[in-house]
């Protein structure tokens, strides 16, 4: 019996730990993201220019963030922070720095359908 009780106790402790972990994950989801935590994963245009022709470019930039220009609102440039979800080949050629590319970033976070290309 004692061994069985010990097993039940271990099982109960495991369930308690899982509940605590789940609660802490939910709390983390509810806390607002701080700009200081995001800045290290925001890709600058210069970095895009440098990495564009790297062999694993698509893997390097996936899940990083970029500022996406929405235009001018109230006389000021307006941007939205978007996550890079992938890289695709485009039918359009883009000028990037001193070179041109047909690589297109797929972004999440700025439109009703959730993606920008």
mmCIF file of C-alpha atoms in Angstrom:
data_model
loop_
_atom_site.group_PDB
_atom_site.id
_atom_site.type_symbol
_atom_site.label_atom_id
_atom_site.label_comp_id
_atom_site.label_asym_id
_atom_site.label_seq_id
_atom_site.Cartn_x
_atom_site.Cartn_y
_atom_site.Cartn_z
ATOM 1 C CA UNK A 1 0.000 0.000 0.000
ATOM 2 C CA UNK A 2 2.719 2.472 0.878
ATOM 3 C CA UNK A 3 4.347 2.008 -2.498
ATOM 4 C CA UNK A 4 1.016 2.602 -4.204
ATOM 5 C CA UNK A 5 0.420 5.749 -2.178
ATOM 6 C CA UNK A 6 3.883 6.940 -3.118
ATOM 7 C CA UNK A 7 3.066 6.486 -6.791
ATOM 8 C CA UNK A 8 -0.207 8.389 -6.372
ATOM 9 C CA UNK A 9 1.677 11.168 -4.634
ATOM 10 C CA UNK A 10 4.195 11.345 -7.478
ATOM 11 C CA UNK A 11 1.361 11.405 -10.007
ATOM 12 C CA UNK A 12 -0.431 14.152 -8.054
ATOM 13 C CA UNK A 13 2.779 16.189 -7.865
ATOM 14 C CA UNK A 14 3.292 15.796 -11.626
ATOM 15 C CA UNK A 15 -0.268 16.981 -12.312
ATOM 16 C CA UNK A 16 0.247 19.933 -9.976
ATOM 17 C CA UNK A 17 3.470 20.871 -11.771
ATOM 18 C CA UNK A 18 1.698 20.663 -15.133
ATOM 19 C CA UNK A 19 -1.071 22.956 -13.877
ATOM 20 C CA UNK A 20 1.511 25.416 -12.538
ATOM 21 C CA UNK A 21 3.425 25.342 -15.838
ATOM 22 C CA UNK A 22 0.197 25.869 -17.764
ATOM 23 C CA UNK A 23 -0.787 28.787 -15.512
ATOM 24 C CA UNK A 24 2.612 30.403 -15.923
ATOM 25 C CA UNK A 25 2.431 29.995 -19.723
ATOM 26 C CA UNK A 26 -1.022 31.592 -19.747
ATOM 27 C CA UNK A 27 0.227 34.466 -17.582
ATOM 28 C CA UNK A 28 3.107 34.985 -20.008
ATOM 29 C CA UNK A 29 0.624 35.162 -22.897
ATOM 30 C CA UNK A 30 -1.408 37.827 -21.126
ATOM 31 C CA UNK A 31 1.475 40.156 -20.277
ATOM 32 C CA UNK A 32 2.052 42.929 -22.821
ATOM 33 C CA UNK A 33 5.220 42.607 -24.842
ATOM 34 C CA UNK A 34 7.848 45.198 -24.030
ATOM 35 C CA UNK A 35 9.618 47.032 -26.844
ATOM 36 C CA UNK A 36 13.014 46.283 -25.278
ATOM 37 C CA UNK A 37 12.293 42.549 -25.659
ATOM 38 C CA UNK A 38 11.356 42.892 -29.328
ATOM 39 C CA UNK A 39 14.125 45.172 -30.588
ATOM 40 C CA UNK A 40 16.773 42.404 -30.700
ATOM 41 C CA UNK A 41 14.613 40.440 -33.175
ATOM 42 C CA UNK A 42 13.654 43.385 -35.406
ATOM 43 C CA UNK A 43 15.529 43.176 -38.683
ATOM 44 C CA UNK A 44 16.826 46.424 -40.144
ATOM 45 C CA UNK A 45 16.910 47.089 -43.887
ATOM 46 C CA UNK A 46 20.725 47.088 -43.849
ATOM 47 C CA UNK A 47 20.726 43.594 -42.329
ATOM 48 C CA UNK A 48 18.277 42.395 -44.976
ATOM 49 C CA UNK A 49 20.592 43.763 -47.666
ATOM 50 C CA UNK A 50 23.589 41.975 -46.130
ATOM 51 C CA UNK A 51 21.847 38.621 -45.638
ATOM 52 C CA UNK A 52 19.723 38.538 -48.797
ATOM 53 C CA UNK A 53 22.087 36.329 -50.792
ATOM 54 C CA UNK A 54 23.137 34.057 -47.932
ATOM 55 C CA UNK A 55 22.509 30.370 -48.579
ATOM 56 C CA UNK A 56 19.960 29.946 -45.756
ATOM 57 C CA UNK A 57 18.416 33.424 -45.894
ATOM 58 C CA UNK A 58 14.830 32.153 -45.525
ATOM 59 C CA UNK A 59 15.755 30.171 -42.411
ATOM 60 C CA UNK A 60 17.731 33.070 -40.900
ATOM 61 C CA UNK A 61 14.903 35.581 -41.153
ATOM 62 C CA UNK A 62 11.901 33.389 -40.307
ATOM 63 C CA UNK A 63 10.239 34.508 -37.046
ATOM 64 C CA UNK A 64 12.153 37.788 -36.969
ATOM 65 C CA UNK A 65 10.263 41.072 -37.230
ATOM 66 C CA UNK A 66 10.351 44.016 -39.627
ATOM 67 C CA UNK A 67 8.722 47.434 -39.693
ATOM 68 C CA UNK A 68 6.177 47.545 -42.497
ATOM 69 C CA UNK A 69 5.363 51.009 -43.834
ATOM 70 C CA UNK A 70 1.644 51.760 -43.938
ATOM 71 C CA UNK A 71 2.009 55.257 -45.344
ATOM 72 C CA UNK A 72 1.521 58.680 -43.854
ATOM 73 C CA UNK A 73 -1.108 59.288 -41.198
ATOM 74 C CA UNK A 74 -1.615 62.682 -39.580
ATOM 75 C CA UNK A 75 1.537 63.923 -41.303
ATOM 76 C CA UNK A 76 3.780 61.160 -39.912
ATOM 77 C CA UNK A 77 5.107 57.916 -41.341
ATOM 78 C CA UNK A 78 3.146 55.016 -39.889
ATOM 79 C CA UNK A 79 4.550 51.521 -39.445
ATOM 80 C CA UNK A 80 3.346 48.176 -38.204
ATOM 81 C CA UNK A 81 5.594 45.554 -36.668
ATOM 82 C CA UNK A 82 5.200 42.302 -38.631
ATOM 83 C CA UNK A 83 6.643 38.825 -38.224
ATOM 84 C CA UNK A 84 8.451 37.237 -41.170
ATOM 85 C CA UNK A 85 6.732 33.892 -41.756
ATOM 86 C CA UNK A 86 8.562 32.969 -44.932
ATOM 87 C CA UNK A 87 10.313 34.013 -48.120
ATOM 88 C CA UNK A 88 8.883 33.447 -51.606
ATOM 89 C CA UNK A 89 9.980 34.102 -55.135
ATOM 90 C CA UNK A 90 8.100 37.023 -56.656
ATOM 91 C CA UNK A 91 7.195 37.832 -60.239
ATOM 92 C CA UNK A 92 8.230 41.392 -59.412
ATOM 93 C CA UNK A 93 11.818 42.645 -59.061
ATOM 94 C CA UNK A 94 12.571 44.725 -55.965
ATOM 95 C CA UNK A 95 15.411 47.172 -55.456
ATOM 96 C CA UNK A 96 17.257 46.457 -52.227
ATOM 97 C CA UNK A 97 20.185 48.754 -51.574
ATOM 98 C CA UNK A 98 22.437 48.663 -54.636
ATOM 99 C CA UNK A 99 21.076 45.377 -55.961
ATOM 100 C CA UNK A 100 17.816 43.869 -57.172
ATOM 101 C CA UNK A 101 16.016 40.720 -56.071
ATOM 102 C CA UNK A 102 12.929 38.634 -56.724
ATOM 103 C CA UNK A 103 12.871 37.450 -53.092
ATOM 104 C CA UNK A 104 9.690 38.494 -51.279
ATOM 105 C CA UNK A 105 9.099 38.418 -47.529
ATOM 106 C CA UNK A 106 5.803 36.947 -46.346
ATOM 107 C CA UNK A 107 4.700 38.908 -43.286
ATOM 108 C CA UNK A 108 2.089 38.271 -40.634
ATOM 109 C CA UNK A 109 0.352 40.959 -38.687
ATOM 110 C CA UNK A 110 -0.802 43.795 -40.892
ATOM 111 C CA UNK A 111 -3.881 42.847 -42.906
ATOM 112 C CA UNK A 112 -7.249 41.211 -42.389
ATOM 113 C CA UNK A 113 -6.106 37.954 -44.003
ATOM 114 C CA UNK A 114 -3.043 37.996 -41.775
ATOM 115 C CA UNK A 115 -0.354 38.032 -44.459
ATOM 116 C CA UNK A 116 1.498 40.605 -46.516
ATOM 117 C CA UNK A 117 3.643 39.659 -49.448
#
